Structures are given as C-alpha cells and as structure tokens.
Coordinates of C-alpha atoms and ligand atoms in Angstrom, one line a residue:
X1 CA 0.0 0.0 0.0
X2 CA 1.4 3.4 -0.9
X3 CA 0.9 6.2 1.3
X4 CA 0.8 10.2 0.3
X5 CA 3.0 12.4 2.5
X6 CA -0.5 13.7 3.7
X7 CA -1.5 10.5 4.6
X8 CA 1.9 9.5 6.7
X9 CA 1.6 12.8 8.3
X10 CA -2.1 12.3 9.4
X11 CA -1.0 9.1 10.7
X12 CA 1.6 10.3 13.0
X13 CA -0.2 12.7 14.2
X14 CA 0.6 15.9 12.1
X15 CA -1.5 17.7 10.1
X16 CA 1.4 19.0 7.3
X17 CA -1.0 21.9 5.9
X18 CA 1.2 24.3 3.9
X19 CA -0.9 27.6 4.0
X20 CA -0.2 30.2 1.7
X21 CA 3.0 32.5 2.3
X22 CA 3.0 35.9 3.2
X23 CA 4.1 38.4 0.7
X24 CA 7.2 39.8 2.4
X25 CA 9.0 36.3 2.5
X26 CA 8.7 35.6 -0.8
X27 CA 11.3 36.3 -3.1
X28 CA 9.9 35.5 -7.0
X29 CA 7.3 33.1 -4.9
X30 CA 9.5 31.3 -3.3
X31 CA 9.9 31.9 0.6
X32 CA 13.0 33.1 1.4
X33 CA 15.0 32.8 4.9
X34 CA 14.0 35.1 7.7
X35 CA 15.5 36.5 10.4
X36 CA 14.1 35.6 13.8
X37 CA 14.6 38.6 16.2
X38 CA 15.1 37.6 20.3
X39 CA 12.8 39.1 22.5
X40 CA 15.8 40.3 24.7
X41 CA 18.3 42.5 24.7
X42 CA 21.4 40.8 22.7
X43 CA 24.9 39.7 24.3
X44 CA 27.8 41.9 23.9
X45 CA 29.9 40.6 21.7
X46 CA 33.7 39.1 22.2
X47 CA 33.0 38.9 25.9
X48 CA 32.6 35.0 26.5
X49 CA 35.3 32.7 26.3
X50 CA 35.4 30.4 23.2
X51 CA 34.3 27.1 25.1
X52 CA 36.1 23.8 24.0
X53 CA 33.7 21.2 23.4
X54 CA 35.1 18.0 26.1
X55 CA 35.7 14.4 24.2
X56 CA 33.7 12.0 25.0
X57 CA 35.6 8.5 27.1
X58 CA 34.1 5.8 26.1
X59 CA 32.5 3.6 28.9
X60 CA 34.8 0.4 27.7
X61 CA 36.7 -0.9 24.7
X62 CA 37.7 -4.0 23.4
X63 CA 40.3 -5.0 20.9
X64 CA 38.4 -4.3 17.9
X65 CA 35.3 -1.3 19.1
X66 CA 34.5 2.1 21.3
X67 CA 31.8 1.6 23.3
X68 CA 29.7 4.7 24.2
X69 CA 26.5 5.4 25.8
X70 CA 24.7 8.8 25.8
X71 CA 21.6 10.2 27.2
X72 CA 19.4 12.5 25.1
X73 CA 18.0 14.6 27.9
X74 CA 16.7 18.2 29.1
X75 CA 18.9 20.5 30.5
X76 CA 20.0 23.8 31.3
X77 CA 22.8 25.8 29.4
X78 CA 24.5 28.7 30.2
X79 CA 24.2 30.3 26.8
X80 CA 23.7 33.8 27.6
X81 CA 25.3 36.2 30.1
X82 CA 22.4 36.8 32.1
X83 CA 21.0 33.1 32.7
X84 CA 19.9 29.8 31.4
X85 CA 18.6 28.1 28.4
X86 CA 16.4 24.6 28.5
X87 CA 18.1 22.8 26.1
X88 CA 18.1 19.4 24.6
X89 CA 21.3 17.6 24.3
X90 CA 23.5 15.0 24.1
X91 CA 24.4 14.3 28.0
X92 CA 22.6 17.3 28.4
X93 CA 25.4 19.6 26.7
X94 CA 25.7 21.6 23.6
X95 CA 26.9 21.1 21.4
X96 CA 26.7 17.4 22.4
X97 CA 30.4 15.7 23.6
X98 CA 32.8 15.0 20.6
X99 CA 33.3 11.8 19.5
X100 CA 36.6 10.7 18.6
X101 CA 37.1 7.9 16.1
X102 CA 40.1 6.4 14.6
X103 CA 40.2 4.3 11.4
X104 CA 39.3 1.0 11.7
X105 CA 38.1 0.4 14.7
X106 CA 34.7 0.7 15.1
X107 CA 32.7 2.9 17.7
X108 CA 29.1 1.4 19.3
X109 CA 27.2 4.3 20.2
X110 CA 24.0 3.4 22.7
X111 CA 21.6 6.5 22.9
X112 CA 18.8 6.5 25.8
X113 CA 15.8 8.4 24.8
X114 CA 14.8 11.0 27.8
X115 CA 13.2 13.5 26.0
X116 CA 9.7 13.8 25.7
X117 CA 9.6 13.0 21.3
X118 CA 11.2 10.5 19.2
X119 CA 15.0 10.9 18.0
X120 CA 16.8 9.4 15.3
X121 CA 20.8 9.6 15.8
X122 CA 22.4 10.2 12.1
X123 CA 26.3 10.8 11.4
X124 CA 26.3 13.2 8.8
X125 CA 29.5 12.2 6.8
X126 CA 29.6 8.7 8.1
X127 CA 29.8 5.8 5.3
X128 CA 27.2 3.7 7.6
X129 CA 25.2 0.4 7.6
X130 CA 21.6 1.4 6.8
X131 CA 20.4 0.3 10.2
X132 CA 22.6 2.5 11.6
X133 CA 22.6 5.8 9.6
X134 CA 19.5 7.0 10.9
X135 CA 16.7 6.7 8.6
X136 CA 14.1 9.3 9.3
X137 CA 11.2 7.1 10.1
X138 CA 13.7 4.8 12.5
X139 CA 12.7 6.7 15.7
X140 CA 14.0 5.8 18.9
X141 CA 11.0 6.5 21.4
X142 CA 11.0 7.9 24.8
X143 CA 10.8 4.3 27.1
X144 CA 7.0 4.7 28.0
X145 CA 5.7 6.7 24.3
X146 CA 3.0 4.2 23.6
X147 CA 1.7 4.2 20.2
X148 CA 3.5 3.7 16.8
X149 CA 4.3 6.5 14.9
X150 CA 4.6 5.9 11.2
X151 CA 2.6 4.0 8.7
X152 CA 6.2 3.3 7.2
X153 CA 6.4 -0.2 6.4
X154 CA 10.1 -0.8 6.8
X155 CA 10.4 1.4 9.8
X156 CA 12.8 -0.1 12.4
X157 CA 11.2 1.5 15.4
X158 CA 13.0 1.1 19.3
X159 CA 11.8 2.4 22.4
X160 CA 14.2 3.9 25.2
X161 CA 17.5 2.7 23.9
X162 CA 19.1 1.7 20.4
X163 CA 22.7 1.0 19.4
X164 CA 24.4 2.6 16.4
X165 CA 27.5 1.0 14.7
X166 CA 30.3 3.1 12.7
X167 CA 32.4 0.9 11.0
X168 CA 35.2 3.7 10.2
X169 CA 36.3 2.3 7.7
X170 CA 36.6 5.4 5.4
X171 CA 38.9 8.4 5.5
X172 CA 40.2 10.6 8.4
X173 CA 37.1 13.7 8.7
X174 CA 35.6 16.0 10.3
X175 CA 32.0 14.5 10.7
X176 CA 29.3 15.1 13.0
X177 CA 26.1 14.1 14.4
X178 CA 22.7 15.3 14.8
X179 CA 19.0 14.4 14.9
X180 CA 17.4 13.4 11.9
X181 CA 13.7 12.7 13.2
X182 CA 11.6 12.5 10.1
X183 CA 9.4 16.7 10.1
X184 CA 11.2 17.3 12.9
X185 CA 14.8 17.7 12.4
X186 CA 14.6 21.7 12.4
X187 CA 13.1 22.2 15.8
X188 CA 15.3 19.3 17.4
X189 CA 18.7 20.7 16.0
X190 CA 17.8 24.1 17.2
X191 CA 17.3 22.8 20.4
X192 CA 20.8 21.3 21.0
X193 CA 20.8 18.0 19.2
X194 CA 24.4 18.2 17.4
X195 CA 28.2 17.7 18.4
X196 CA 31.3 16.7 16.3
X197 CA 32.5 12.9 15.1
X198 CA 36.3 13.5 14.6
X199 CA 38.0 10.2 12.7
X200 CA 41.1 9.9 12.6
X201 CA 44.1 8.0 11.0
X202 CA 48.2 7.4 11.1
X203 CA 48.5 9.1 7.8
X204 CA 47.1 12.2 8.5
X205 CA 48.8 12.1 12.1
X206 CA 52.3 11.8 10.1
X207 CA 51.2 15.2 8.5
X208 CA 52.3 16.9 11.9
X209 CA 49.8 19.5 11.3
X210 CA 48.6 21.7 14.2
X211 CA 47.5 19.9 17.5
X212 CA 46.3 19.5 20.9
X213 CA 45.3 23.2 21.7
X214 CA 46.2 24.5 18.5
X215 CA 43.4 21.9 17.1
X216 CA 40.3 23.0 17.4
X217 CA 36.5 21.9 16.1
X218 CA 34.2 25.3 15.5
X219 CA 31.0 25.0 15.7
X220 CA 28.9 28.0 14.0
X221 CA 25.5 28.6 14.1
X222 CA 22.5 31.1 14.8
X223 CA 20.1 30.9 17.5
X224 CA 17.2 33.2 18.9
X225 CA 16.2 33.9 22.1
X226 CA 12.6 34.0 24.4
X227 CA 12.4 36.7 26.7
X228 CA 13.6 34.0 29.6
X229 CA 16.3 33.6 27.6
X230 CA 15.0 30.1 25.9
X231 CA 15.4 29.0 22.8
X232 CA 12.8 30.8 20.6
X233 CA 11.9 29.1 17.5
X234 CA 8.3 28.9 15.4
X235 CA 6.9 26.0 15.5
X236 CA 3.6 25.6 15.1
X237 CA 3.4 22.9 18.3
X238 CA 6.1 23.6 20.6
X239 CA 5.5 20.6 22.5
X240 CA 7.0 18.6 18.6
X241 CA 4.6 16.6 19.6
X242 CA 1.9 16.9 17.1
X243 CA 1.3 19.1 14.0
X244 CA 5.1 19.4 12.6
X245 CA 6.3 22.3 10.6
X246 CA 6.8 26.3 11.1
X247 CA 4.6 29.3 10.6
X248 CA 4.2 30.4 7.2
X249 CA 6.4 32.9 6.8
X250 CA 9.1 30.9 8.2
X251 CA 9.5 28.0 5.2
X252 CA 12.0 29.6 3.9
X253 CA 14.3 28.6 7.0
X254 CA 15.0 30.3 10.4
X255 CA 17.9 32.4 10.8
X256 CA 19.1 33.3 14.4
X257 CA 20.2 36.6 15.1
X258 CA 22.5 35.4 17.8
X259 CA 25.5 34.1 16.3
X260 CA 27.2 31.1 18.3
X261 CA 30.5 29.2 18.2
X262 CA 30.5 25.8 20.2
X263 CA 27.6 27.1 21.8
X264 CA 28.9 30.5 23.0
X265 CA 27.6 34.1 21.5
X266 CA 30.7 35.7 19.4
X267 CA 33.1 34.4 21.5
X268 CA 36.9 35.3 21.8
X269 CA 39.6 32.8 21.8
X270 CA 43.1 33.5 22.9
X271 CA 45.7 32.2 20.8
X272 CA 49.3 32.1 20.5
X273 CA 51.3 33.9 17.2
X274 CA 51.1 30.4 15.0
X275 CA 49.7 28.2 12.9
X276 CA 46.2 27.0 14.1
X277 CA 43.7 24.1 12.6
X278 CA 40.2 25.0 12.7
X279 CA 37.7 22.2 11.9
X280 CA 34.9 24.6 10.9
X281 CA 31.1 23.6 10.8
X282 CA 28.0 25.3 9.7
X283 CA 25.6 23.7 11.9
X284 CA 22.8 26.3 11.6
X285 CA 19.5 25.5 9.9
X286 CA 19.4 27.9 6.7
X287 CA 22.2 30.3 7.0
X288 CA 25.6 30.6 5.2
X289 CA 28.9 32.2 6.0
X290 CA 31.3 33.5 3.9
X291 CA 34.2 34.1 6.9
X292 CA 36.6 36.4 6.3
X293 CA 39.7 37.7 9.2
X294 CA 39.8 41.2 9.9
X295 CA 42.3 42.7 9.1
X296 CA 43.0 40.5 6.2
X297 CA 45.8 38.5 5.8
X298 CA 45.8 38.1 1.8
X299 CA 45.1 35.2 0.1
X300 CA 46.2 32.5 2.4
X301 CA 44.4 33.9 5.2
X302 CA 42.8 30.4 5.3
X303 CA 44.7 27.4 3.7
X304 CA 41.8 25.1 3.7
X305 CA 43.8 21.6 4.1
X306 CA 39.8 19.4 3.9
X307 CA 36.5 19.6 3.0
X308 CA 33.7 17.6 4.2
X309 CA 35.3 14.1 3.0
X310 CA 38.8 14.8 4.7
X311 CA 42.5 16.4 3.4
X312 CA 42.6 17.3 0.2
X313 CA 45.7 16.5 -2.3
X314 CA 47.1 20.1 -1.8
X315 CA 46.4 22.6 0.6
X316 CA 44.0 25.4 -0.8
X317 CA 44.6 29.5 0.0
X318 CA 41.6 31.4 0.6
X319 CA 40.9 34.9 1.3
X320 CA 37.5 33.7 2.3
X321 CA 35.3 30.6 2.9
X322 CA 31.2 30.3 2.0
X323 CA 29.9 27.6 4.1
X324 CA 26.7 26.3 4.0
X325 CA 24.8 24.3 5.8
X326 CA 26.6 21.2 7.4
X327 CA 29.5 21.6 5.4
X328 CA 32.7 21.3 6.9
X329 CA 36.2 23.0 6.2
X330 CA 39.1 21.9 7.9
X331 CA 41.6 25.3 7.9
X332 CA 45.2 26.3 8.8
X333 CA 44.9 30.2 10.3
X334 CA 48.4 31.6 10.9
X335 CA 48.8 34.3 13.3
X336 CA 52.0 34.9 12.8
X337 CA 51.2 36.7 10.1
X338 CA 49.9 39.3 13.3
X339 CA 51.6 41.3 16.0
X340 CA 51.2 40.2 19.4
X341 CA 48.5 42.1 20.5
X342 CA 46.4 41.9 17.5
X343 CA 42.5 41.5 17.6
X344 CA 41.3 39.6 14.4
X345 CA 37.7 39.2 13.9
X346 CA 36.2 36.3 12.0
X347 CA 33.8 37.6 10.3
X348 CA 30.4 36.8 7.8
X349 CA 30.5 38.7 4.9
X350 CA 26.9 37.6 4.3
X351 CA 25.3 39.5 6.7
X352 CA 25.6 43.0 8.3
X353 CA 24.8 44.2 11.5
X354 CA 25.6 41.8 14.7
X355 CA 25.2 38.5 12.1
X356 CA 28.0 40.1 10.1
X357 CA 30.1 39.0 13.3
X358 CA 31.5 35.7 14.6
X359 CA 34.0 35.3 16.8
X360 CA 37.4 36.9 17.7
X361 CA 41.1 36.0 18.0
X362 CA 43.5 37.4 20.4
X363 CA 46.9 37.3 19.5
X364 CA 48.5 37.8 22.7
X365 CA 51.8 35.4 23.0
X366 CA 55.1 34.4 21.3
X367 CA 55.6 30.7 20.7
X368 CA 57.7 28.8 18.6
X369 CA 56.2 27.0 16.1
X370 CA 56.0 23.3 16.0
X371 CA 54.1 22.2 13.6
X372 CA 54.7 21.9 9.5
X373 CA 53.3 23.8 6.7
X374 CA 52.0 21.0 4.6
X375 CA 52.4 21.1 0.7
X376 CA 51.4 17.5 -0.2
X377 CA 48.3 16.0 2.1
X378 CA 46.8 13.0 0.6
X379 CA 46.4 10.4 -2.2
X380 CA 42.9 10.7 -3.4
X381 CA 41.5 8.0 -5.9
X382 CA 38.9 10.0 -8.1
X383 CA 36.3 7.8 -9.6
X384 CA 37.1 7.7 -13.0
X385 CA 33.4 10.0 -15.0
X386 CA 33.6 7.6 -17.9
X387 CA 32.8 4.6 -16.0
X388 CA 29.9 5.9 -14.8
X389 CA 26.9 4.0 -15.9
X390 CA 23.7 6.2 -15.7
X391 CA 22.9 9.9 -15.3
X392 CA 19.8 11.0 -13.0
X393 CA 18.4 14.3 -12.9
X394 CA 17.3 16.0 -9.9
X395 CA 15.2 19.0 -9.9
X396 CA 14.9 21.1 -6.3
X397 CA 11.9 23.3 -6.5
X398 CA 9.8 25.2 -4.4
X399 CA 6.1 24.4 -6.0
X400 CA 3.7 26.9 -4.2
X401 CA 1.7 25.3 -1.4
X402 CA 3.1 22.1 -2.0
X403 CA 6.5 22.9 -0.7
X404 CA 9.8 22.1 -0.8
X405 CA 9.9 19.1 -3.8
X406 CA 12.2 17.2 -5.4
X407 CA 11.1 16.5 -9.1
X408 CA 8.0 18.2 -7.9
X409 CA 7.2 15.4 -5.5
X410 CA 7.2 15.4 -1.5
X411 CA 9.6 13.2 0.9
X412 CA 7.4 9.5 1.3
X413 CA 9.0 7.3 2.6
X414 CA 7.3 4.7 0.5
X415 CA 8.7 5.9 -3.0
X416 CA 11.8 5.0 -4.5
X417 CA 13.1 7.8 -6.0
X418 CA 16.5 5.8 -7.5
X419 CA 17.9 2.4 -7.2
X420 CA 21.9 2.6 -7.5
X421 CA 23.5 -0.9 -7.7
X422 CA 26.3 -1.9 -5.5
X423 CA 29.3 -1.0 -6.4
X424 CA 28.2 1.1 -9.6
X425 CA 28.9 4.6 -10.0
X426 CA 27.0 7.1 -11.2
X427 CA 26.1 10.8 -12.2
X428 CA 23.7 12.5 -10.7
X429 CA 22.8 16.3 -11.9
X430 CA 21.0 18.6 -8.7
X431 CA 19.0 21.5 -10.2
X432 CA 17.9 24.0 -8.2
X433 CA 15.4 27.0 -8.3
X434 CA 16.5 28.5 -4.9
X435 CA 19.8 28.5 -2.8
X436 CA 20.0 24.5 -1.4
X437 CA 22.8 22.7 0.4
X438 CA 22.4 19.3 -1.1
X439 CA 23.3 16.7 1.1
X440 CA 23.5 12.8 -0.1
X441 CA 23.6 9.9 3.0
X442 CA 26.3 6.8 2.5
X443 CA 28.4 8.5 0.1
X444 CA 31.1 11.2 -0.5
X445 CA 31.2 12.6 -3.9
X446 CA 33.6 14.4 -6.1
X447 CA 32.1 17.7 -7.8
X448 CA 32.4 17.5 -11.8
X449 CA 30.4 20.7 -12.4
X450 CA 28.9 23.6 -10.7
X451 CA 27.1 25.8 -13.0
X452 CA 30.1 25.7 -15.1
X453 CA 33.3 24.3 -14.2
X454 CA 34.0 23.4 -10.0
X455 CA 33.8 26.0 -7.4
X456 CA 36.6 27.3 -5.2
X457 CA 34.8 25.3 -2.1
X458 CA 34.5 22.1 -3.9
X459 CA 37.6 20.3 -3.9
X460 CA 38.4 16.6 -2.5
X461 CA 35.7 14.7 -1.4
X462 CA 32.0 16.2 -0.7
X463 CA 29.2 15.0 0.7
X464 CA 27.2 18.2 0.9
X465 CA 27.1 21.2 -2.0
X466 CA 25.6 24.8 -2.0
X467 CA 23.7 25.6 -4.7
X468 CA 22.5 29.0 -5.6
X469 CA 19.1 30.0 -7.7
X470 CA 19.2 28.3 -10.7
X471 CA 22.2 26.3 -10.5
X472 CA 23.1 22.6 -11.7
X473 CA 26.1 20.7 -10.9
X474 CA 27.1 17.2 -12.1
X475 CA 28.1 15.0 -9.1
X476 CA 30.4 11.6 -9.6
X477 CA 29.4 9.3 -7.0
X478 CA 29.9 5.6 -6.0
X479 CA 27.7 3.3 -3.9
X480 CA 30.0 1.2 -2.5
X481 CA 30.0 -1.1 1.0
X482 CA 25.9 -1.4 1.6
X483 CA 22.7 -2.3 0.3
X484 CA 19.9 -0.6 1.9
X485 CA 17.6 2.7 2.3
X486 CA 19.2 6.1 2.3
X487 CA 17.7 9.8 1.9
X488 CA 19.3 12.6 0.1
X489 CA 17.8 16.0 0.8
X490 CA 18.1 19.5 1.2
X491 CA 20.3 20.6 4.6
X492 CA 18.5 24.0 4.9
X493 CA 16.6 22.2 7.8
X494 CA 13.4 23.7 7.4
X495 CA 13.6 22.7 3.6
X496 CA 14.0 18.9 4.9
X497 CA 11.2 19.3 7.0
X498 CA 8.9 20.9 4.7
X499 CA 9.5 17.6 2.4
X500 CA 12.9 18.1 0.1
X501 CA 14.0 15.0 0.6
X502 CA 14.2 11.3 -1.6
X503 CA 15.0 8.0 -1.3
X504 CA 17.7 5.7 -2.8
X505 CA 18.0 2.2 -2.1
X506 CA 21.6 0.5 -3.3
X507 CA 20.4 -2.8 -4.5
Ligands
C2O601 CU1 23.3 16.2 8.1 CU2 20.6 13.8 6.4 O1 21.9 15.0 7.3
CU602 CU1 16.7 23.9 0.3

C-alpha cells in the first residue's frame, strides 16, 4: 500500500498543511530565509570565552570497538550572560560531547531516549550500515511513548535505547552528528541535538599539522532567544509533539540573530602567534557564511587543508570561505602573520549588523612553532566520470503550497526515487530553483560541475554542495560497502522538514 506524505503525516499525528506565504517572504514566490529577532536584549559581543567542546571517554573498549552510551536529555545551558537556556542535548550539553574515532576500529554508540519526542541519531558524513545511519522514520521512542508513529512499512522503530555501529572504515574527517527525526529535524537541531564525530588515521597524524590546543573543532550557528532567555523558534506545536512544521512565513528557513561558536555568542579565543587548525562547521538550519579575518591577511588567510570528505591532495589558500549548511572546512589560520597584540575578527561577509560578526582571535603570546606547513596531504582516488553508468536528474523546487519538492514530489517514505547498484557509479545532476545545500547519506562525492566548471569550495571529497538559484552541478558518485535505504535532501533544515527529501535504495 502506498501512502501520500498527507497521509503519513495524518497518521503520525501531524497535520502537514502548507498555508499560503506571506508576501514579504517571498522572493519570486519562493519563501526566502528570515531573520528571527530575540525578544531580549542581545549579548555583547567578544566577551565570552570560546568554550572547548570536552571528548567523550568511552564507557569500555575492546580490541576491535569504542563503546559509548549517551543520554538525550533536558537540560539547562548557560548560553547567555544573564542566565539559562532549556536545552536538549546529548548528556545534556551543547553542542553534544565529541566523539573521537580512529580508522578501523569501530565505535558502538548506545543512545537513551529521555526526551519527551522521538529521536533518530544520524552521522552526517559517516559511510554507515543502513540500520545504523538513521533513517528518518527509524525513531528511537522515549521508554514509555506508547503508540506507533509511522505507517512506514520498513520502519525499524525502538523504544528507550538503540545502538548505532560506525564501522570507520573510510577516510580521516571531520563529521558530526545530529538528529534526523523524520518533520522534525529543524526544531530538534535548534534545540541542541548536534556535536562533532572526529576520525582519525596514522597518515594524516604523520602530517604533523597543528594539534592539541592549537586543534580546534568550530561549531557556527545562529540561534534566537525568548524573553527568559530560551530557545525561541516557530513551530507551530512547541511541544513537537503533534502538528510538525513552522509558521508560514518561516519556510524559507530560520535564521538566528545570535550568532554562536560551540555554543557561545561571538566568542573570543586566545591564541598564541602560530599556525592554528580549525575544523569549521556550519551547523545552523538555513544560514551561510562566507568568513573572512579582519584585518585581512591576503590570500592565504585560510589554507583550507579538507572539505567535508577529509585532506585534500594540496592545501588550498583562501581569502575567504562560504559555508553552507553542514558543510565542513578543515583550515590552517596563521597568526603569525599578526603582531602580538592583534584582535582579528572572523567575520560573515553575508550578513551585516551583529550576524555580520563571529568570533574573535586574540593574539596575545610568542611561541615557537611546532608544527609543518604541509604542501602535499593526501592520495585521493577520483572515480574515474567515464565509468559511470547512468545519469539522473534532480530537480529542487519550491512548487507553491506544496512545498519544498524534489522533481516536484514530496519526501514518502514509500517511494523509491533511484535504485543505485552496488558498487556502480553514477552521475547525478542537482537542479535548483532557490539557494539549497544538497546533502546525499552513505556517500562522499567528487564535484564535476557547478554551473560551469567546479567551485573554489568544492575540492576533494563532498558530501554536501551549495547551490545558488538556478544552479546545476554534475556529481560523480559511487555506492560502495551497503545495500539498503538512504535519503538525500536539502540541509537547509526547514527545507527537509517541509518535504525536500528522496529515497535511494543501493540494491
Ligand atoms: Cu546532516 Cu541527512 O543529514
Ligand atoms: Cu533547500
């Protein structure tokens, strides 16, 4: 029996009426990202202290696996100067504890459900077994939730705790992990569901690149805030227990107007005058960066050394990065190139006013340098184009009050919308109408076009690319290691929820 979306949704619970949009957020009729203003004053900047997100010990390990066991929980946060935030996190922290990985050995991560909704754990990046990677109908329920919640057939549905396996047997990278719960991703992610999945390997440690202190994971994105300082955010049920989705004028995707690294507003960071490795994240719902230092420091004011999929061949210099949503670039910042004493802002060119800010470096010791300035960082084996063996089109469109579609139909989890063999490789062409960050589950792909020839931002190995309004780009990808169910979808979050997302199944 097939299902409509409408249908699925009724059954769970949610309505899923798209009302007609407002005329202000609509750009050419297609709802555009809007800012969310806080009902409260907003933080100074540069006054917090850039926080460093504590790895996670596992609670035993064994020859071959990592054993780790988190609770998904309500807690309070101390986000803002003047007092708490309920959040819900991993542990009861956010971002959620990072997870540190090294190739080849596998890590068994068992989640307790102690929120009051369902969850679905997915590692964004990770090449995972399908019962693992966090389908969107795979909920893990709170212990005592009592009914079913999907019509979805193939569903593997667990109550209070579930175990997922990460094989690791791909490249060193900068993943990460956050909740994937089928119409209510947006809400949950704003809330606190997300941390950092950092694998490593011996070749990359060889590289002698900056570490320990001078190693750090940056988690950017934008929240808003209640007048008791909680998260604000417009759902239409703020329990995310019932009718999923956002007020009207919000489908175009929420942007905060607090901007947050690792969970602090525009923090500072005190660093020494050397080389530094940033692991940068977007991990906001709809909004993109394009980071800049200020002052400038010329064309290799970032050397971008990875991209989502891990170290690129050669290290890259940019005067400036656009990242959208979940992608990741891995950067070398050298402050030598500042006197002691300097203040250099990280900045977003994208935006003016306070979301034109990010965070800010202090430059305030001497130290010798220790580590190298790479010039050759890995082997990559492209897939070779010519042996791929079909070409599908993808068309991501905004159809009026049907919403967010993918050649013009809605995420169901009982359609099939392409059915890769294993091992085969193929092309796939991602049209767009609007700006989307296309994200594909399982694989990491290499980009053949992007409206034209590749971007700046789209060398080595992607598994997430921004699109702007009417762009295409040609993606080579392989299915490789597993047969089974996987989504592909828009990362603007309120885009996934609003339906822009498919199915593949590698057969
Ligand atoms: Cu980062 Cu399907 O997600
Ligand atoms: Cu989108």
């Amino acid at each position: 029996m097939k299902l409509s979306r409408r249908e699925v949704l009724r059954l769970a619970g949610s309505a899923g009426v798209l009302l007609p949009l407002s005329e202000s957020a609509c750009l050419h009729g297609r709802p555009q990202a809007k800012l969310l203003e806080s009902r409260l004053p907003l933080p100074k900047p540069f006054e917090a202290t850039l926080p460093i997100v504590p790895v996670l010990k596992p609670a035993r390990t064994d020859a071959a696996v990592d054993y780790y066991e988190v609770s998904v929980r309500q807690a309070s946060a101390r986000i803002l100067p003047g007092g708490n935030t309920a959040i819900w996190g991993y542990n009861g922290t956010f971002p959620g504890p990072t997870i540190e990985a090294r190739r080849g050995r596998r890590v068994s991560l068992r989640l307790r459900n102690e929120l009051p909704v369902p969850i679905v754990n997915h590692l964004h990046g990770g090449h995972t077994a399908p019962e693992s990677d966090g389908y969107p109908t795979d909920f893990l329920l709170p212990k005592d939730y009592g009914a079913l919640l999907t019509s979805d057939p193939r569903a593997r549905v667990k109550w209070g705790e579930r175990e997922y396996v990460y094989a690791n047997e791909q490249r060193a990278a900068t993943l990460w992990y956050h909740d994937h719960r089928m119409d209510f991703t947006a809400p949950q992610v704003w809330r606190g569901l997300a941390g950092f999945y950092i694998l490593r390997d011996d070749q990359e440690a060889q590289l002698r690149l900056p570490s320990g202190d001078k190693e750090i994971p940056l988690m950017i994105c934008d929240r808003s805030f209640d007048a008791d300082g909680s998260f604000l955010y417009p759902s239409l049920d703020p329990s995310l227990r019932g009718q999923a989705g956002v007020t009207t004028d919000y489908m175009g995707g929420v942007l905060g107007d607090v901007i947050l690294v690792n969970g602090a507003p525009w923090p500072k960071l005190e660093v020494a005058n050397t080389r530094y490795r940033f692991r940068i994240l977007n991990a906001s719902n709809a909004r993109r960066y394009e980071l800049a230092l200020e002052p400038a420091a010329g064309a290799g004011s970032f050397v971008q050394i990875g991209s989502d999929g891990g170290l690129l061949e050669v290290p890259i210099g940019h005067r400036s990065i656009r990242i959208a949503p979940a992608e990741r670039f891995d950067v070398l910042v050298n402050f030598s190139r500042y006197r002691t004493g300097s203040q250099v802002v990280l900045v977003n060119r994208l935006a003016g006013g306070r979301q034109g800010e990010v965070m800010r470096f202090d430059v305030v010791r001497q130290e010798r340098e220790e580590s190298r300035a790479p010039y050759a960082l890995s082997r990559i084996d492209f897939h070779d184009a010519a042996s791929a063996i079909s070409t599908r089109v993808f068309d991501f469109s905004y159809r009026g009050t049907g919403g967010w579609l993918i050649n013009r139909k809605p995420y169901d989890p009982a359609r099939m919308d392409a059915q890769p063999k294993l091992d085969s490789t193929e092309i796939w062409r991602l049209q767009t109408d609007f700006n989307h960050p296309l994200h594909v589950h399982l694989v990491h792909f290499q980009v053949l076009s992007h409206s034209g020839r590749p971007g700046p931002y789209d060398a080595g190995w992607k598994d997430t690319i921004d699109l702007g309004p009417g762009q295409a780009a040609d993606i080579l990808v392989r299915f490789s290691g597993y047969r089974g169910r996987y989504v592909f979808h828009c990362h603007n979050l309120e885009h996934e929820d609003m339906a822009m997302m498919g199915n593949f199944e590698v057969i």
